[in-house]
Amino acid sequence: MSRNSEKAQSLLNRYHAQQYGLPQTRPKSTKFVKDLKEAERYRGLCVQEISSKVTRINDILVTESQIRDLNDELNKLMKEKRAWEYKIKELGGPDYLQFKQKSSSDNGLVVRGYKYFGRAKELPDVVKLVEMTKQELTKAREMKKGMKNDEALMNNINSVIFTPEYYGLYDDD
């Protein structure tokens, strides 16, 4: 019995793929696609691939290194999907970007512009990174709060010390 990979390479299967235009690989750049239907088809392929990888990343049997690789691939696919959404909008199709903003309840955790999906959020490095980011945010808030206090102090100093008399505007000489 033949393997599936051998069956896919048979002459009849290649002929049918050429005849009926079965899905090929997506182009790396969206700028070469000029047809709206083709762009939507490529976006759909991205969505399917994202869905399968999210399912796989949540599998218990996947190792940590595979989780990292899957998460990297998911981030690349999300970037590619966004590029196709911009291209579809440019070609006059539906605005998928608007729908994304309304439904921002994705399961991903975003840290410094990088999104972590599924079990990738539980990796030890990611947990440390999230804690460090939270600490940085609290420090930034404290600094900002301190800066506001400094600004208020400077305004008080300016209003008290540097009155028109200080500049000599009311001198009778």
Coordinates of C-alpha atoms in Angstrom, one line a residue:
M1 CA 0.0 0.0 0.0
S2 CA 1.3 3.5 -0.9
R3 CA 1.9 6.2 1.6
N4 CA -0.1 9.4 1.4
S5 CA 3.0 11.4 0.4
E6 CA 3.5 9.1 -2.5
K7 CA -0.1 9.3 -3.5
A8 CA 0.0 13.1 -3.5
Q9 CA 3.0 13.0 -6.0
S10 CA 1.2 10.7 -8.5
L11 CA 0.7 12.0 -12.0
L12 CA -3.1 12.0 -11.7
N13 CA -3.1 14.0 -8.5
R14 CA -0.7 16.6 -9.9
Y15 CA -2.9 16.9 -13.0
H16 CA -6.0 17.5 -11.0
A17 CA -4.2 20.0 -8.8
Q18 CA -3.1 21.9 -11.9
Q19 CA -6.5 21.6 -13.5
Y20 CA -8.7 22.7 -10.6
G21 CA -6.3 25.2 -9.0
L22 CA -6.1 23.5 -5.6
P23 CA -4.5 25.7 -2.9
Q24 CA -0.9 26.3 -3.4
T25 CA 1.6 27.8 -1.0
R26 CA 0.9 31.4 0.0
P27 CA 3.2 34.0 -1.6
K28 CA 5.6 35.6 0.9
S29 CA 4.7 39.1 0.0
T30 CA 1.2 40.5 -0.4
K31 CA 2.2 43.1 -3.0
F32 CA 2.1 40.6 -5.9
V33 CA -1.5 39.6 -5.4
K34 CA -4.0 41.8 -7.3
D35 CA -7.2 39.8 -7.0
L36 CA -9.5 40.2 -4.0
K37 CA -10.7 36.5 -4.0
E38 CA -7.2 35.3 -4.1
A39 CA -6.2 37.5 -1.2
E40 CA -9.2 36.3 0.9
R41 CA -8.3 32.7 0.1
Y42 CA -4.7 33.2 1.3
R43 CA -6.0 34.9 4.5
G44 CA -8.3 31.9 5.0
L45 CA -5.4 29.6 4.7
C46 CA -3.5 31.6 7.3
V47 CA -6.5 31.4 9.6
Q48 CA -6.7 27.6 9.2
E49 CA -3.1 27.2 9.9
I50 CA -3.3 29.4 13.0
S51 CA -6.2 27.3 14.2
S52 CA -4.4 24.1 13.8
K53 CA -1.2 25.4 15.5
V54 CA -3.2 26.8 18.4
T55 CA -4.8 23.4 18.9
R56 CA -1.4 21.8 18.7
I57 CA 0.3 24.2 21.2
N58 CA -2.4 23.3 23.8
D59 CA -1.6 19.6 23.4
I60 CA -0.2 18.1 26.6
L61 CA 2.4 15.9 24.8
V62 CA 4.2 18.8 23.2
T63 CA 7.6 19.6 24.7
E64 CA 8.8 23.1 25.8
S65 CA 11.0 23.6 22.7
Q66 CA 8.2 22.6 20.4
I67 CA 5.9 25.1 22.3
R68 CA 8.5 27.8 21.7
D69 CA 8.7 26.9 18.0
L70 CA 4.9 26.8 17.6
N71 CA 4.6 30.1 19.4
D72 CA 7.1 31.7 17.1
E73 CA 5.3 30.3 14.0
L74 CA 2.0 31.6 15.4
N75 CA 3.4 35.1 15.8
K76 CA 4.7 35.0 12.2
L77 CA 1.3 33.7 11.0
M78 CA -0.5 36.4 12.9
K79 CA 1.7 39.0 11.2
E80 CA 1.1 37.5 7.8
K81 CA -2.7 37.4 8.4
R82 CA -2.6 41.0 9.4
A83 CA -0.7 41.8 6.1
W84 CA -3.4 40.0 4.1
E85 CA -6.1 41.9 6.0
Y86 CA -4.5 45.2 5.0
K87 CA -4.2 43.9 1.4
I88 CA -7.9 42.9 1.3
K89 CA -8.9 46.3 2.6
E90 CA -6.7 47.9 0.0
L91 CA -8.3 45.9 -2.8
G92 CA -11.8 47.1 -1.6
G93 CA -12.8 44.0 0.4
P94 CA -14.3 43.8 3.9
D95 CA -12.4 45.5 6.7
Y96 CA -11.3 42.5 8.9
L97 CA -9.1 44.9 10.9
Q98 CA -12.2 46.6 12.3
F99 CA -13.7 43.3 13.4
K100 CA -10.5 42.4 15.2
Q101 CA -10.5 45.6 17.2
K102 CA -14.1 44.8 18.4
S103 CA -13.3 41.3 19.3
S104 CA -9.9 41.6 21.1
S105 CA -10.7 38.7 23.4
D106 CA -7.9 36.5 21.9
N107 CA -6.4 34.0 24.3
G108 CA -2.9 35.4 23.8
L109 CA -0.9 37.2 26.3
V110 CA 1.0 40.2 24.9
V111 CA 4.4 41.1 26.5
R112 CA 6.5 43.8 24.8
G113 CA 4.8 43.3 21.4
Y114 CA 5.2 39.5 21.4
K115 CA 2.1 37.3 21.8
Y116 CA 2.2 34.1 23.8
F117 CA -0.5 31.5 23.1
G118 CA -1.9 28.5 25.0
R119 CA 0.7 26.7 27.1
A120 CA 3.4 29.1 26.0
K121 CA 2.0 31.5 28.7
E122 CA 3.0 28.9 31.3
L123 CA 6.7 28.6 30.3
P124 CA 9.1 29.6 33.1
D125 CA 10.9 32.3 31.0
V126 CA 7.5 33.8 30.1
V127 CA 6.4 33.9 33.7
K128 CA 9.6 35.7 34.7
L129 CA 9.2 38.1 31.8
V130 CA 5.6 38.9 32.8
E131 CA 6.7 39.6 36.4
M132 CA 9.6 41.8 35.2
T133 CA 7.2 43.7 33.0
K134 CA 4.7 44.2 35.8
Q135 CA 7.6 45.6 38.0
E136 CA 8.7 47.9 35.3
L137 CA 5.1 49.2 34.9
T138 CA 4.8 49.9 38.6
K139 CA 8.2 51.7 38.6
A140 CA 7.1 53.8 35.6
R141 CA 3.8 54.7 37.3
E142 CA 5.7 55.7 40.5
M143 CA 8.1 57.8 38.5
K144 CA 5.2 59.4 36.6
K145 CA 3.5 60.1 39.9
G146 CA 6.7 61.6 41.3
M147 CA 7.1 63.7 38.2
K148 CA 3.6 65.1 38.7
N149 CA 4.5 66.0 42.2
D150 CA 7.7 67.7 40.9
E151 CA 5.6 69.6 38.4
A152 CA 3.2 70.8 41.0
L153 CA 6.1 71.8 43.2
M154 CA 7.7 73.8 40.4
N155 CA 4.4 75.5 39.6
N156 CA 4.1 76.5 43.3
I157 CA 7.7 77.9 43.3
N158 CA 7.1 79.8 40.1
S159 CA 3.9 81.3 41.4
V160 CA 5.4 82.3 44.8
I161 CA 8.9 83.4 44.1
F162 CA 8.8 84.7 40.6
T163 CA 6.1 87.3 40.9
P164 CA 6.2 90.6 39.0
E165 CA 8.0 92.3 41.9
Y166 CA 10.8 89.8 41.6
Y167 CA 11.4 90.9 38.0
G168 CA 11.3 94.6 39.1
L169 CA 8.2 95.5 37.1
Y170 CA 6.7 97.5 40.0
D171 CA 9.9 99.5 40.9
D172 CA 9.3 103.2 41.3
D173 CA 12.9 104.2 40.4

